[in-house]
Amino acid sequence: MNRYAKEPLFYFLLIGLGIFVIDHFFNGADESIDEIIITDDDVSRLSQFYKKNWNEDPSPETIEKLIAEYVDSEIYYKEALKLNLDHNDEIIKRRLRQKYEFVAQDLADTQDPSEEDLQAFYKEHIEDYRSEPQITFYQYYINSDLHKDDVGVAQKLYQKLRSKQPSEIEKSGDAFHIVTFQDSKELSEVTRVFGSEFAASLFATTETGWQEPIRSGFGMHVVHVTESTDSQEIPLEEIIDEVKIDWKTSNRQYFSDALTDAIRKNYKIIRQDGE
Amino acid sequence: MKTNYLWVALVVVTLLSCDNQVEQSKNQSADVADNITATAKTVDYNPNRNAYFGDLHIHSSWSFDAFIYNVRTTPEDAYRFGKGEMIQHPVAGDIQNRRPLDFMAVTDHAEYMGVMMQMLDKDSPLAKLEFAKRIRSEDRAESLAAFGEVGQSLARNEPMTDLIEKDVISDTWQKQIEIANRFNEPGVFTTFPAYEWTSSPSRGSGAPENMYAANMHRNVIYKGDKISTIPFSSFDSQDPEQLWKWMEKEKAKGIDLIAIPHNSNMSDGLMYDKKTYDGRPIDKAYAQLRIDNEPINEVVQIKGQSMSHPLLNPNDEFADYELYAYTFAVGLPPASKPQGSYVREAFEQGLSHKKELGVNPYEFGIIGSSDGHNSGGPVEEDGYFGKLGVVDGSPQVRLQAGERGSRFLRSRYMSAAGLAGVWAEENTRSSIYSSLKRKETFATSGPRIAVRFFMGTDFAGTDLSDQSWLDKAYDSGVPMGSKLESKTESPDFIVWASKDADGANLDRIQIIKQWIDKAGKTHEKIYNAAWSDKRVKDANGNIPAVGNTVDVPDASYTNTIGDATLSAVWNDPDFDAAQSALYLVRVLEIPTPRWTTYDAKALGIIIPDDLDATTQERAWSSPIWYEPSK
């Protein structure tokens, strides 16, 4: 008896027997018989599956064998469910959760946004649909490789230039491979050409006109901001495809969250941990 | 429980009405793709050409190996990453490019492209295969065994036929093309439809038969107007000559495409062998076929650089850089033979082939790229996230798992990714593709160093202080990637380089000259052309080392040494008008911390002593060839 007591299977059988007896007692023997129905569809599915694996059609005997295996597998499936063998099985839990989540995803994917949906989504996420800010500016370069005190030299140049208009200045500062006049440059373009440090400082300026010298990876720059355009909202018509893709992504998330919320309502969570 | 039934009902109703809508969204993406043929010049158009930086070698989960290493991001995610958006890494969290790329090509392996992902997709016929169940198995041992069979089939070059049915391949390939087209945005972000031909034979490489061994890989890049219906994969042939012959047939159909070999350093001498793949001596037809189809070679990426090796370039003090001289072979002394594996040697050989055959099979230009398998390339040393998903996604596995990161990849010896540089009028498909075809390209080990290089006969005394010299350089000289045929006159060179605006200063510009003498012997010599900090050249032409500001434990450096830009008009003191020669430029940065130094800091450990704490990142130009005119 001791040996059996350690064997989980023993308990499974015991419990199974218990259920059987109870079931028999309440429902009567005849009514408890489950039906397993084999249709033409089932047979054709089994045959196709066989063909895929073995590259030939199954013979009538083989078909009978496949049906027998299928029946066994269904019986085991049903019996296992009766014994709650699916409970506390991480793999089954994960798979079932996945299936449930697919449902939400499928549901989301079949929806297309209406005009109003897109309008509303666009308005709600307008920060994502703005053009980049632009600045038109002149920059006069101080080469740090040539001047030890590059900050001081740049400051002197700034003092010298600030009483003039850029149009009056023919050439000033050190030679540089990047041209002095930069017309309507977007933030990303300035970053690409002058680097992130310079771009951040330049776009942080608040007024047009001469600026205190700005540092880049190349050295110091005395800058005159001629015009700056703030970032603008891009009209919906121009970016409707992008908005549509974003709407779909967001819709997927929405359905997934909604599903979680909906089914969570069926449960009361009782925390007994940490007591 | 009512809510649950409601959901199910909703699902059933909506599923019944869905087919239509899927069709509609397909049509919409076709409309977007039509917008790619812009003909007007974009805002940044520059007749003297801009430097654009890109990556023509990126893998997503549609590559079988990336999938195996738990990467689940798609080619779409890869292009998003290229544009600067944040994407998911299987272990490193969210990854993002600090600066967007200008151009890009997703080059998923043609062999089993997209097959792994489809096995997860319940609507795909592949998901129903018995094999797919093993791939999906929750039992990691079972799924790894199944993955192993995929790898083995590639090594034996015996495809698993269920997985490469024409419909499946064609469907995935069409999706790749559609995605590349959708992300192409003239003037902002250029994409090219592409794939990788993954020939990795054991043959001739000293590895046992049927082993995934020598790297003969090529990326096939399409200009984008017209594209092959099905990629030519290594299952069709492992012989590059067969790939080129197929490409010729595709070109005859009006399809514009090039092949870019990479990681010759891992080819065990096969990439630039003196024989063809099937053992014939290289002849004129072979040389012509090769250069017609392979105008560009990729020379630096995560699996090291393929330019130089100290054994082949013993007089080059900077040759020993990011060496990764292994093959893929498992369980062997895995060294990849240097001879036949490096580009500088190939360039020299090319001069000999030209003399013998009249055609130079190695008159190619060079680029760098990443070969990242995380739908993104880890370009920055201080933001390295590895090459292969879970295999090398964390500092712990990279630095603390011993010398071997995985069975055949040695993570800590890998390099942070390289970049492809091109000189193009504007950021469009036609402009950048033309740069590749005319080889006006350069390679960098990651930083956005821009390097200009011209050869001409009236450059003496040119003022290089601003960019006005460029008009003359283009008018009367030839840029990198070109050939100058001349007589008697001694040509001049203009070299110019600017640092990465967000990176380290520059140490020096060198010119590497190779030539062939009357006896047919080839030579190489390296000249310092421009250098920082007013250092003094000694009688032998050497410049003292630039110094080192790296604080190793802190993994930091300062730009107190080095220069922001360097330039020179240079004249070859040993020029002989009767000798065929080539010249290429190498630009070195000042020393900075290697990515492993940042990892060591993050882990709070001392750097393993088999690793260099600092590195000198660099850029290489495509050569300019000089030929005496007859």
PDB file of N, CA and C in Angstrom, chain A residues 123-155:
ATOM      1  N   LYS A 123      -6.565  63.762 -33.645  1.00  0.00           N
ATOM      2  CA  LYS A 123      -6.623  64.886 -32.700  1.00  0.00           C
ATOM      3  C   LYS A 123      -6.025  64.493 -31.359  1.00  0.00           C
ATOM      4  N   GLU A 124      -6.336  63.272 -30.946  1.00  0.00           N
ATOM      5  CA  GLU A 124      -5.876  62.815 -29.637  1.00  0.00           C
ATOM      6  C   GLU A 124      -4.349  62.672 -29.600  1.00  0.00           C
ATOM      7  N   HIS A 125      -3.772  62.280 -30.758  1.00  0.00           N
ATOM      8  CA  HIS A 125      -2.321  62.049 -30.803  1.00  0.00           C
ATOM      9  C   HIS A 125      -1.610  63.099 -31.640  1.00  0.00           C
ATOM     10  N   ILE A 126      -2.129  64.312 -31.622  1.00  0.00           N
ATOM     11  CA  ILE A 126      -1.615  65.347 -32.515  1.00  0.00           C
ATOM     12  C   ILE A 126      -0.115  65.595 -32.312  1.00  0.00           C
ATOM     13  N   GLU A 127       0.397  65.317 -31.108  1.00  0.00           N
ATOM     14  CA  GLU A 127       1.829  65.514 -30.856  1.00  0.00           C
ATOM     15  C   GLU A 127       2.689  64.631 -31.774  1.00  0.00           C
ATOM     16  N   ASP A 128       2.141  63.477 -32.165  1.00  0.00           N
ATOM     17  CA  ASP A 128       2.891  62.571 -33.041  1.00  0.00           C
ATOM     18  C   ASP A 128       2.827  63.014 -34.498  1.00  0.00           C
ATOM     19  N   TYR A 129       1.927  63.950 -34.797  1.00  0.00           N
ATOM     20  CA  TYR A 129       1.734  64.336 -36.200  1.00  0.00           C
ATOM     21  C   TYR A 129       2.066  65.811 -36.428  1.00  0.00           C
ATOM     22  N   ARG A 130       3.193  66.193 -35.898  1.00  0.00           N
ATOM     23  CA  ARG A 130       3.647  67.565 -36.095  1.00  0.00           C
ATOM     24  C   ARG A 130       4.877  67.541 -36.990  1.00  0.00           C
ATOM     25  N   SER A 131       5.032  68.590 -37.796  1.00  0.00           N
ATOM     26  CA  SER A 131       6.249  68.707 -38.604  1.00  0.00           C
ATOM     27  C   SER A 131       7.384  69.105 -37.672  1.00  0.00           C
ATOM     28  N   GLU A 132       8.595  68.980 -38.162  1.00  0.00           N
ATOM     29  CA  GLU A 132       9.737  69.380 -37.351  1.00  0.00           C
ATOM     30  C   GLU A 132       9.853  70.901 -37.328  1.00  0.00           C
ATOM     31  N   PRO A 133      10.378  71.466 -36.241  1.00  0.00           N
ATOM     32  CA  PRO A 133      10.658  72.902 -36.258  1.00  0.00           C
ATOM     33  C   PRO A 133      11.779  73.200 -37.254  1.00  0.00           C
ATOM     34  N   GLN A 134      11.792  74.413 -37.793  1.00  0.00           N
ATOM     35  CA  GLN A 134      12.817  74.806 -38.775  1.00  0.00           C
ATOM     36  C   GLN A 134      13.477  76.105 -38.341  1.00  0.00           C
ATOM     37  N   ILE A 135      14.745  76.235 -38.667  1.00  0.00           N
ATOM     38  CA  ILE A 135      15.445  77.495 -38.391  1.00  0.00           C
ATOM     39  C   ILE A 135      16.267  77.893 -39.622  1.00  0.00           C
ATOM     40  N   THR A 136      16.194  79.180 -39.964  1.00  0.00           N
ATOM     41  CA  THR A 136      17.099  79.739 -40.963  1.00  0.00           C
ATOM     42  C   THR A 136      18.160  80.512 -40.195  1.00  0.00           C
ATOM     43  N   PHE A 137      19.424  80.193 -40.458  1.00  0.00           N
ATOM     44  CA  PHE A 137      20.473  80.844 -39.652  1.00  0.00           C
ATOM     45  C   PHE A 137      21.786  80.989 -40.415  1.00  0.00           C
ATOM     46  N   TYR A 138      22.643  81.875 -39.864  1.00  0.00           N
ATOM     47  CA  TYR A 138      24.019  82.013 -40.336  1.00  0.00           C
ATOM     48  C   TYR A 138      24.916  81.517 -39.218  1.00  0.00           C
ATOM     49  N   GLN A 139      25.985  80.799 -39.556  1.00  0.00           N
ATOM     50  CA  GLN A 139      26.925  80.399 -38.508  1.00  0.00           C
ATOM     51  C   GLN A 139      28.348  80.722 -38.936  1.00  0.00           C
ATOM     52  N   TYR A 140      29.092  81.323 -37.996  1.00  0.00           N
ATOM     53  CA  TYR A 140      30.504  81.686 -38.225  1.00  0.00           C
ATOM     54  C   TYR A 140      31.340  80.848 -37.276  1.00  0.00           C
ATOM     55  N   TYR A 141      32.304  80.142 -37.840  1.00  0.00           N
ATOM     56  CA  TYR A 141      32.970  79.033 -37.149  1.00  0.00           C
ATOM     57  C   TYR A 141      34.279  79.455 -36.477  1.00  0.00           C
ATOM     58  N   ILE A 142      34.505  78.988 -35.286  1.00  0.00           N
ATOM     59  CA  ILE A 142      35.817  79.125 -34.625  1.00  0.00           C
ATOM     60  C   ILE A 142      36.375  77.713 -34.425  1.00  0.00           C
ATOM     61  N   ASN A 143      37.506  77.458 -35.074  1.00  0.00           N
ATOM     62  CA  ASN A 143      38.119  76.134 -35.080  1.00  0.00           C
ATOM     63  C   ASN A 143      38.899  75.891 -33.784  1.00  0.00           C
ATOM     64  N   SER A 144      38.425  74.956 -32.978  1.00  0.00           N
ATOM     65  CA  SER A 144      39.057  74.689 -31.684  1.00  0.00           C
ATOM     66  C   SER A 144      40.476  74.142 -31.842  1.00  0.00           C
ATOM     67  N   ASP A 145      40.751  73.541 -33.006  1.00  0.00           N
ATOM     68  CA  ASP A 145      42.105  73.032 -33.231  1.00  0.00           C
ATOM     69  C   ASP A 145      43.108  74.181 -33.403  1.00  0.00           C
ATOM     70  N   LEU A 146      42.605  75.368 -33.805  1.00  0.00           N
ATOM     71  CA  LEU A 146      43.497  76.510 -34.053  1.00  0.00           C
ATOM     72  C   LEU A 146      43.582  77.449 -32.859  1.00  0.00           C
ATOM     73  N   HIS A 147      42.538  77.463 -32.028  1.00  0.00           N
ATOM     74  CA  HIS A 147      42.517  78.403 -30.907  1.00  0.00           C
ATOM     75  C   HIS A 147      42.343  77.641 -29.614  1.00  0.00           C
ATOM     76  N   LYS A 148      43.352  77.786 -28.746  1.00  0.00           N
ATOM     77  CA  LYS A 148      43.269  77.107 -27.461  1.00  0.00           C
ATOM     78  C   LYS A 148      42.071  77.625 -26.676  1.00  0.00           C
ATOM     79  N   ASP A 149      41.933  78.974 -26.675  1.00  0.00           N
ATOM     80  CA  ASP A 149      40.808  79.586 -25.960  1.00  0.00           C
ATOM     81  C   ASP A 149      39.662  79.786 -26.942  1.00  0.00           C
ATOM     82  N   ASP A 150      39.083  78.707 -27.420  1.00  0.00           N
ATOM     83  CA  ASP A 150      38.057  78.829 -28.472  1.00  0.00           C
ATOM     84  C   ASP A 150      36.833  79.606 -27.980  1.00  0.00           C
ATOM     85  N   VAL A 151      36.507  79.446 -26.700  1.00  0.00           N
ATOM     86  CA  VAL A 151      35.335  80.142 -26.157  1.00  0.00           C
ATOM     87  C   VAL A 151      35.584  81.651 -26.165  1.00  0.00           C
ATOM     88  N   GLY A 152      36.783  82.058 -25.714  1.00  0.00           N
ATOM     89  CA  GLY A 152      37.131  83.480 -25.688  1.00  0.00           C
ATOM     90  C   GLY A 152      37.137  84.076 -27.086  1.00  0.00           C
ATOM     91  N   VAL A 153      37.720  83.369 -28.027  1.00  0.00           N
ATOM     92  CA  VAL A 153      37.798  83.858 -29.408  1.00  0.00           C
ATOM     93  C   VAL A 153      36.400  83.990 -30.004  1.00  0.00           C
ATOM     94  N   ALA A 154      35.551  83.018 -29.723  1.00  0.00           N
ATOM     95  CA  ALA A 154      34.178  83.060 -30.235  1.00  0.00           C
ATOM     96  C   ALA A 154      33.427  84.237 -29.617  1.00  0.00           C
ATOM     97  N   GLN A 155      33.642  84.465 -28.333  1.00  0.00           N
ATOM     98  CA  GLN A 155      32.993  85.576 -27.635  1.00  0.00           C
ATOM     99  C   GLN A 155      33.399  86.919 -28.269  1.00  0.00           C
TER     100      GLN A 155
END
